[in-house]
PDB file of C-alpha atoms in Angstrom:
ATOM      1  CA  MET C 154      11.074 -14.131  19.657  1.00 29.00           C
ATOM      2  CA  SER C 155       9.540 -12.076  16.922  1.00 30.00           C
ATOM      3  CA  ALA C 156       6.607 -13.480  14.950  1.00 35.00           C
ATOM      4  CA  ALA C 157       7.380 -14.753  11.492  1.00 35.00           C
ATOM      5  CA  SER C 158       5.873 -12.736   8.692  1.00 31.00           C
ATOM      6  CA  VAL C 159       2.987 -14.274   6.796  1.00 34.00           C
ATOM      7  CA  GLU C 160       3.457 -14.259   3.036  1.00 40.00           C
ATOM      8  CA  GLN C 161       0.612 -12.485   1.283  1.00 44.00           C
ATOM      9  CA  PRO C 162      -0.281 -13.827  -2.173  1.00 51.00           C
ATOM     10  CA  PHE C 163      -1.535 -10.447  -3.449  1.00 47.00           C
ATOM     11  CA  GLU C 164      -0.305  -6.884  -3.306  1.00 55.00           C
ATOM     12  CA  ASP C 165      -2.398  -4.546  -1.141  1.00 55.00           C
ATOM     13  CA  ASP C 166      -3.223  -2.252  -4.050  1.00 56.00           C
ATOM     14  CA  GLN C 167      -4.058  -5.090  -6.458  1.00 61.00           C
ATOM     15  CA  PRO C 168      -7.772  -5.778  -6.947  1.00 65.00           C
ATOM     16  CA  VAL C 169      -8.412  -9.389  -6.004  1.00 80.00           C
ATOM     17  CA  THR C 170     -10.792 -11.281  -8.254  1.00 86.00           C
ATOM     18  CA  LEU C 171     -12.166 -14.779  -7.789  1.00 79.00           C
ATOM     19  CA  THR C 172     -10.236 -15.807 -10.892  1.00 82.00           C
ATOM     20  CA  ALA C 173      -6.987 -14.599  -9.307  1.00 84.00           C
ATOM     21  CA  ILE C 174      -7.772 -16.514  -6.109  1.00 82.00           C
ATOM     22  CA  ALA C 175      -8.598 -19.642  -8.137  1.00 79.00           C
ATOM     23  CA  ASP C 176      -5.288 -19.372 -10.005  1.00 79.00           C
ATOM     24  CA  GLU C 177      -3.426 -18.936  -6.712  1.00 85.00           C
ATOM     25  CA  ILE C 178      -5.039 -22.042  -5.213  1.00 79.00           C
ATOM     26  CA  MET C 179      -4.151 -24.145  -8.253  1.00 76.00           C
ATOM     27  CA  GLU C 180      -0.580 -22.867  -8.182  1.00 81.00           C
ATOM     28  CA  ARG C 181      -0.167 -23.702  -4.498  1.00 85.00           C
ATOM     29  CA  HIS C 182      -2.006 -27.046  -4.730  1.00 78.00           C
ATOM     30  CA  PRO C 183      -1.106 -28.820  -7.989  1.00 81.00           C
ATOM     31  CA  GLY C 184      -3.726 -31.360  -9.013  1.00 81.00           C
ATOM     32  CA  TYR C 185      -6.608 -29.518  -7.379  1.00 86.00           C
ATOM     33  CA  ARG C 186      -9.488 -28.462  -9.591  1.00 87.00           C
ATOM     34  CA  VAL C 187     -10.870 -25.002  -8.895  1.00 89.00           C
ATOM     35  CA  GLU C 188     -14.114 -23.782 -10.449  1.00 90.00           C
ATOM     36  CA  ILE C 189     -16.249 -20.669 -10.006  1.00 91.00           C
ATOM     37  CA  ILE C 190     -19.991 -21.286 -10.094  1.00 90.00           C
ATOM     38  CA  GLY C 191     -22.600 -18.777  -9.018  1.00 89.00           C
ATOM     39  CA  GLY C 192     -19.858 -16.481  -7.770  1.00 85.00           C
ATOM     40  CA  ASN C 193     -18.549 -19.201  -5.413  1.00 87.00           C
ATOM     41  CA  LEU C 194     -15.244 -21.045  -5.487  1.00 89.00           C
ATOM     42  CA  LEU C 195     -15.511 -24.834  -5.689  1.00 88.00           C
ATOM     43  CA  VAL C 196     -12.264 -26.609  -4.820  1.00 89.00           C
ATOM     44  CA  THR C 197     -11.865 -30.331  -5.518  1.00 85.00           C
ATOM     45  CA  PRO C 198      -8.790 -32.337  -4.446  1.00 85.00           C
ATOM     46  CA  ALA C 199      -6.952 -34.449  -6.999  1.00 87.00           C
ATOM     47  CA  PRO C 200      -9.091 -37.456  -7.976  1.00 89.00           C
ATOM     48  CA  ASP C 201      -8.373 -40.967  -6.729  1.00 92.00           C
ATOM     49  CA  PHE C 202      -7.339 -43.790  -9.041  1.00 95.00           C
ATOM     50  CA  PRO C 203     -10.841 -45.349  -9.399  1.00 96.00           C
ATOM     51  CA  HIS C 204     -12.141 -41.946 -10.539  1.00 95.00           C
ATOM     52  CA  ALA C 205      -9.505 -41.874 -13.286  1.00 95.00           C
ATOM     53  CA  ARG C 206     -10.220 -45.494 -14.208  1.00 96.00           C
ATOM     54  CA  ALA C 207     -13.949 -44.762 -14.511  1.00 96.00           C
ATOM     55  CA  LEU C 208     -13.172 -41.857 -16.846  1.00 96.00           C
ATOM     56  CA  THR C 209     -11.051 -44.061 -19.096  1.00 95.00           C
ATOM     57  CA  THR C 210     -13.800 -46.693 -19.136  1.00 96.00           C
ATOM     58  CA  LEU C 211     -16.291 -43.974 -20.078  1.00 96.00           C
ATOM     59  CA  MET C 212     -14.187 -42.556 -22.895  1.00 96.00           C
ATOM     60  CA  LEU C 213     -14.031 -45.840 -24.783  1.00 96.00           C
ATOM     61  CA  PRO C 214     -17.656 -46.025 -26.027  1.00 97.00           C
ATOM     62  CA  PHE C 215     -17.517 -42.373 -27.151  1.00 98.00           C
ATOM     63  CA  VAL C 216     -14.276 -42.917 -29.054  1.00 97.00           C
ATOM     64  CA  THR C 217     -15.483 -46.246 -30.503  1.00 97.00           C
ATOM     65  CA  ALA C 218     -18.632 -44.488 -31.762  1.00 97.00           C
ATOM     66  CA  GLY C 219     -16.432 -42.119 -33.787  1.00 96.00           C
ATOM     67  CA  LEU C 220     -16.968 -38.997 -31.677  1.00 97.00           C
ATOM     68  CA  HIS C 221     -13.237 -38.305 -31.434  1.00 96.00           C
ATOM     69  CA  GLY C 222     -12.710 -37.324 -35.053  1.00 92.00           C
ATOM     70  CA  ALA C 223     -13.238 -34.619 -37.650  1.00 92.00           C
ATOM     71  CA  ASP C 224     -16.497 -33.144 -36.339  1.00 95.00           C
ATOM     72  CA  THR C 225     -16.264 -33.679 -32.593  1.00 97.00           C
ATOM     73  CA  GLU C 226     -13.682 -34.473 -29.951  1.00 97.00           C
ATOM     74  CA  VAL C 227     -13.828 -36.277 -26.605  1.00 97.00           C
ATOM     75  CA  VAL C 228     -11.799 -34.399 -24.001  1.00 97.00           C
ATOM     76  CA  GLN C 229     -11.137 -34.330 -20.276  1.00 95.00           C
ATOM     77  CA  GLY C 230     -10.812 -31.336 -17.970  1.00 93.00           C
ATOM     78  CA  ILE C 231     -11.574 -28.537 -20.433  1.00 95.00           C
ATOM     79  CA  GLY C 232     -12.870 -25.199 -19.170  1.00 96.00           C
ATOM     80  CA  LEU C 233     -16.531 -24.380 -19.814  1.00 97.00           C
ATOM     81  CA  TRP C 234     -17.520 -20.703 -19.578  1.00 97.00           C
ATOM     82  CA  LEU C 235     -20.788 -20.236 -17.674  1.00 96.00           C
ATOM     83  CA  PRO C 236     -23.385 -17.467 -18.053  1.00 92.00           C
ATOM     84  CA  THR C 237     -24.290 -17.567 -14.351  1.00 88.00           C
ATOM     85  CA  ASP C 238     -21.865 -14.812 -13.233  1.00 87.00           C
ATOM     86  CA  THR C 239     -19.093 -12.665 -14.690  1.00 88.00           C
ATOM     87  CA  GLU C 240     -16.218 -14.946 -13.631  1.00 92.00           C
ATOM     88  CA  ASP C 241     -18.041 -18.282 -13.647  1.00 94.00           C
ATOM     89  CA  TYR C 242     -16.572 -21.351 -15.290  1.00 95.00           C
ATOM     90  CA  ALA C 243     -16.616 -25.106 -14.719  1.00 96.00           C
ATOM     91  CA  ILE C 244     -14.201 -27.885 -15.593  1.00 95.00           C
ATOM     92  CA  PRO C 245     -16.229 -31.018 -16.342  1.00 96.00           C
ATOM     93  CA  ASP C 246     -14.476 -34.377 -16.066  1.00 96.00           C
ATOM     94  CA  LEU C 247     -15.371 -35.335 -19.622  1.00 97.00           C
ATOM     95  CA  ALA C 248     -16.981 -33.546 -22.558  1.00 98.00           C
ATOM     96  CA  VAL C 249     -17.965 -34.094 -26.160  1.00 98.00           C
ATOM     97  CA  VAL C 250     -17.236 -30.857 -27.993  1.00 98.00           C
ATOM     98  CA  ASP C 251     -17.357 -29.485 -31.526  1.00 97.00           C
ATOM     99  CA  ALA C 252     -14.049 -29.835 -33.347  1.00 96.00           C
ATOM    100  CA  ASP C 253     -13.770 -26.062 -33.849  1.00 96.00           C
ATOM    101  CA  ILE C 254     -13.847 -25.370 -30.104  1.00 97.00           C
ATOM    102  CA  GLU C 255     -10.490 -23.581 -30.206  1.00 95.00           C
ATOM    103  CA  ASP C 256     -12.151 -20.827 -32.217  1.00 96.00           C
ATOM    104  CA  HIS C 257     -14.518 -20.194 -29.291  1.00 97.00           C
ATOM    105  CA  LEU C 258     -12.201 -19.372 -26.405  1.00 96.00           C
ATOM    106  CA  VAL C 259     -13.842 -16.868 -24.039  1.00 95.00           C
ATOM    107  CA  GLU C 260     -11.114 -16.292 -21.445  1.00 88.00           C
ATOM    108  CA  ASN C 261      -9.204 -18.002 -18.640  1.00 86.00           C
ATOM    109  CA  ASN C 262      -8.896 -21.188 -20.744  1.00 90.00           C
ATOM    110  CA  ALA C 263     -12.689 -21.573 -20.770  1.00 95.00           C
ATOM    111  CA  TYR C 264     -14.745 -22.040 -23.925  1.00 97.00           C
ATOM    112  CA  ASP C 265     -18.194 -20.981 -25.100  1.00 97.00           C
ATOM    113  CA  PRO C 266     -20.849 -23.493 -23.959  1.00 97.00           C
ATOM    114  CA  VAL C 267     -22.313 -23.533 -27.481  1.00 97.00           C
ATOM    115  CA  CYS C 268     -19.458 -25.902 -28.406  1.00 97.00           C
ATOM    116  CA  PHE C 269     -20.375 -28.540 -25.811  1.00 98.00           C
ATOM    117  CA  ARG C 270     -22.686 -31.375 -26.879  1.00 98.00           C
ATOM    118  CA  LEU C 271     -22.357 -33.325 -23.617  1.00 98.00           C
ATOM    119  CA  VAL C 272     -20.650 -32.909 -20.272  1.00 98.00           C
ATOM    120  CA  LEU C 273     -20.034 -35.687 -17.785  1.00 98.00           C
ATOM    121  CA  GLU C 274     -19.010 -35.733 -14.138  1.00 97.00           C
ATOM    122  CA  VAL C 275     -17.758 -38.626 -11.995  1.00 96.00           C
ATOM    123  CA  THR C 276     -18.532 -37.836  -8.367  1.00 94.00           C
ATOM    124  CA  SER C 277     -15.925 -37.577  -5.633  1.00 87.00           C
ATOM    125  CA  GLY C 278     -16.350 -36.462  -2.021  1.00 79.00           C
ATOM    126  CA  ASN C 279     -18.146 -33.313  -3.166  1.00 80.00           C
ATOM    127  CA  TRP C 280     -20.908 -35.270  -4.940  1.00 84.00           C
ATOM    128  CA  LYS C 281     -23.567 -32.699  -4.013  1.00 86.00           C
ATOM    129  CA  ASN C 282     -21.915 -30.172  -6.334  1.00 89.00           C
ATOM    130  CA  ASP C 283     -22.331 -32.524  -9.300  1.00 92.00           C
ATOM    131  CA  LEU C 284     -25.934 -33.436  -8.451  1.00 92.00           C
ATOM    132  CA  ARG C 285     -27.151 -29.977  -7.454  1.00 90.00           C
ATOM    133  CA  THR C 286     -24.923 -26.970  -8.121  1.00 92.00           C
ATOM    134  CA  LYS C 287     -23.744 -28.091 -11.548  1.00 95.00           C
ATOM    135  CA  VAL C 288     -27.206 -29.193 -12.665  1.00 96.00           C
ATOM    136  CA  ALA C 289     -28.367 -25.582 -12.457  1.00 95.00           C
ATOM    137  CA  ALA C 290     -25.152 -24.179 -13.964  1.00 96.00           C
ATOM    138  CA  TYR C 291     -25.079 -26.550 -16.935  1.00 97.00           C
ATOM    139  CA  ALA C 292     -28.794 -26.076 -17.576  1.00 97.00           C
ATOM    140  CA  GLU C 293     -28.394 -22.287 -17.654  1.00 97.00           C
ATOM    141  CA  ALA C 294     -25.484 -22.767 -20.063  1.00 97.00           C
ATOM    142  CA  LYS C 295     -27.885 -24.827 -22.228  1.00 98.00           C
ATOM    143  CA  ILE C 296     -25.659 -27.906 -22.263  1.00 98.00           C
ATOM    144  CA  PRO C 297     -27.875 -30.420 -24.128  1.00 98.00           C
ATOM    145  CA  VAL C 298     -26.856 -33.563 -22.218  1.00 98.00           C
ATOM    146  CA  TYR C 299     -25.431 -33.862 -18.710  1.00 98.00           C
ATOM    147  CA  VAL C 300     -24.360 -37.262 -17.376  1.00 98.00           C
ATOM    148  CA  VAL C 301     -23.401 -37.914 -13.747  1.00 97.00           C
ATOM    149  CA  ILE C 302     -21.695 -41.082 -12.547  1.00 97.00           C
ATOM    150  CA  ASP C 303     -22.787 -41.127  -8.900  1.00 96.00           C
ATOM    151  CA  ARG C 304     -20.246 -43.355  -7.186  1.00 94.00           C
ATOM    152  CA  ARG C 305     -21.677 -42.680  -3.730  1.00 93.00           C
ATOM    153  CA  HIS C 306     -25.189 -43.961  -4.499  1.00 94.00           C
ATOM    154  CA  GLN C 307     -24.183 -46.326  -7.346  1.00 96.00           C
ATOM    155  CA  ARG C 308     -26.379 -44.671  -9.938  1.00 97.00           C
ATOM    156  CA  LEU C 309     -25.967 -43.078 -13.365  1.00 97.00           C
ATOM    157  CA  HIS C 310     -27.955 -39.924 -14.104  1.00 98.00           C
ATOM    158  CA  VAL C 311     -28.812 -38.641 -17.585  1.00 98.00           C
ATOM    159  CA  LEU C 312     -30.232 -35.112 -17.792  1.00 98.00           C
ATOM    160  CA  THR C 313     -31.529 -33.667 -21.052  1.00 98.00           C
ATOM    161  CA  ASP C 314     -33.575 -30.725 -22.349  1.00 97.00           C
ATOM    162  CA  PRO C 315     -32.257 -27.752 -20.343  1.00 97.00           C
ATOM    163  CA  ALA C 316     -34.907 -25.219 -19.310  1.00 96.00           C
ATOM    164  CA  GLY C 317     -33.905 -22.272 -17.154  1.00 94.00           C
ATOM    165  CA  ASP C 318     -31.848 -23.553 -14.232  1.00 94.00           C
ATOM    166  CA  THR C 319     -32.926 -27.197 -14.500  1.00 96.00           C
ATOM    167  CA  TYR C 320     -33.405 -30.045 -16.961  1.00 98.00           C
ATOM    168  CA  GLU C 321     -36.858 -31.138 -18.038  1.00 97.00           C
ATOM    169  CA  ASN C 322     -35.798 -34.793 -18.253  1.00 97.00           C
ATOM    170  CA  HIS C 323     -33.778 -36.469 -15.496  1.00 97.00           C
ATOM    171  CA  ARG C 324     -33.490 -40.246 -15.602  1.00 97.00           C
ATOM    172  CA  VAL C 325     -31.692 -42.356 -13.013  1.00 98.00           C
ATOM    173  CA  HIS C 326     -30.219 -45.731 -13.973  1.00 98.00           C
ATOM    174  CA  ALA C 327     -28.985 -48.636 -11.843  1.00 97.00           C
ATOM    175  CA  PRO C 328     -26.370 -51.360 -12.412  1.00 97.00           C
ATOM    176  CA  GLY C 329     -27.619 -53.922 -14.900  1.00 97.00           C
ATOM    177  CA  GLU C 330     -28.978 -51.293 -17.280  1.00 98.00           C
ATOM    178  CA  ILE C 331     -27.567 -50.315 -20.661  1.00 98.00           C
ATOM    179  CA  VAL C 332     -28.264 -46.625 -21.260  1.00 98.00           C
ATOM    180  CA  ALA C 333     -28.565 -45.207 -24.768  1.00 98.00           C
ATOM    181  CA  LEU C 334     -27.579 -41.542 -24.876  1.00 98.00           C
ATOM    182  CA  PRO C 335     -29.396 -39.077 -27.169  1.00 97.00           C
ATOM    183  CA  ASP C 336     -28.264 -39.196 -30.801  1.00 95.00           C
ATOM    184  CA  THR C 337     -27.919 -35.403 -30.666  1.00 94.00           C
ATOM    185  CA  ILE C 338     -24.394 -35.813 -29.306  1.00 97.00           C
ATOM    186  CA  GLY C 339     -23.415 -36.908 -32.825  1.00 96.00           C
ATOM    187  CA  ALA C 340     -23.435 -40.708 -32.690  1.00 97.00           C
ATOM    188  CA  LYS C 341     -25.116 -43.672 -31.035  1.00 97.00           C
ATOM    189  CA  VAL C 342     -23.487 -44.289 -27.651  1.00 98.00           C
ATOM    190  CA  SER C 343     -24.610 -46.794 -25.028  1.00 97.00           C
ATOM    191  CA  LEU C 344     -23.215 -46.962 -21.488  1.00 98.00           C
ATOM    192  CA  ASP C 345     -23.081 -50.095 -19.340  1.00 98.00           C
ATOM    193  CA  VAL C 346     -24.013 -48.739 -15.908  1.00 98.00           C
ATOM    194  CA  GLY C 347     -22.618 -51.678 -13.936  1.00 97.00           C
ATOM    195  CA  GLN C 348     -19.305 -51.709 -15.788  1.00 97.00           C
ATOM    196  CA  ILE C 349     -18.764 -47.992 -15.249  1.00 97.00           C
ATOM    197  CA  LEU C 350     -19.691 -48.064 -11.578  1.00 97.00           C
ATOM    198  CA  ARG C 351     -17.422 -51.068 -10.960  1.00 97.00           C
ATOM    199  CA  ALA C 352     -14.551 -49.184 -12.598  1.00 96.00           C
ATOM    200  CA  GLY C 353     -15.157 -46.298 -10.183  1.00 96.00           C
ATOM    201  CA  GLN C 354     -15.076 -48.435  -7.039  1.00 94.00           C
ATOM    202  CA  LYS C 355     -12.122 -48.795  -4.707  1.00 87.00           C
ATOM    203  CA  LYS C 356     -10.922 -52.358  -4.165  1.00 81.00           C
ATOM    204  CA  ASP C 357     -12.138 -52.410  -0.566  1.00 73.00           C
ATOM    205  CA  ASP C 358     -15.667 -51.183  -1.457  1.00 60.00           C
TER     206      ASP C 358
END
């Protein structure tokens, strides 16, 4: 019996870029999120239901505060162009962006970081990426506020004042706390840590 041929996703004479590989992965695995940070591919499976529920719970205080309006918008899964390497981009779970963001498209559906007032991640199995890799990437992109909902350790992190590849201020909050985010995002927003973490838990946790 002859061996079956293996389908090759790229032509031999076609230069293969990380962006092309990322696009191929997303095409073959719908629902997966593929990012390029520091010249490395980060592949995240489709989120579970509690992850989605936590995101909806998180959106409400931002929308209620008026951040989804004429000056800013609250969006999920939008590409953020990164200065860390030539093809780098991230796709944060949630972001507060300037309303004119569509005028600042860089390429590959990723937008200039100058338009982002806040980015937020809800951790999944790859929680180390959100707490380590993306801290450096978002700091270098000068994202003013980075929030991480750490479902694994049941904590909420607020990072502010980017400096180089880190943030000068990193505060960790536990259930029972109400966290006021910096007014620089455009409005007064407070997050109930316990409520958000409960929304992100599976029923059997």
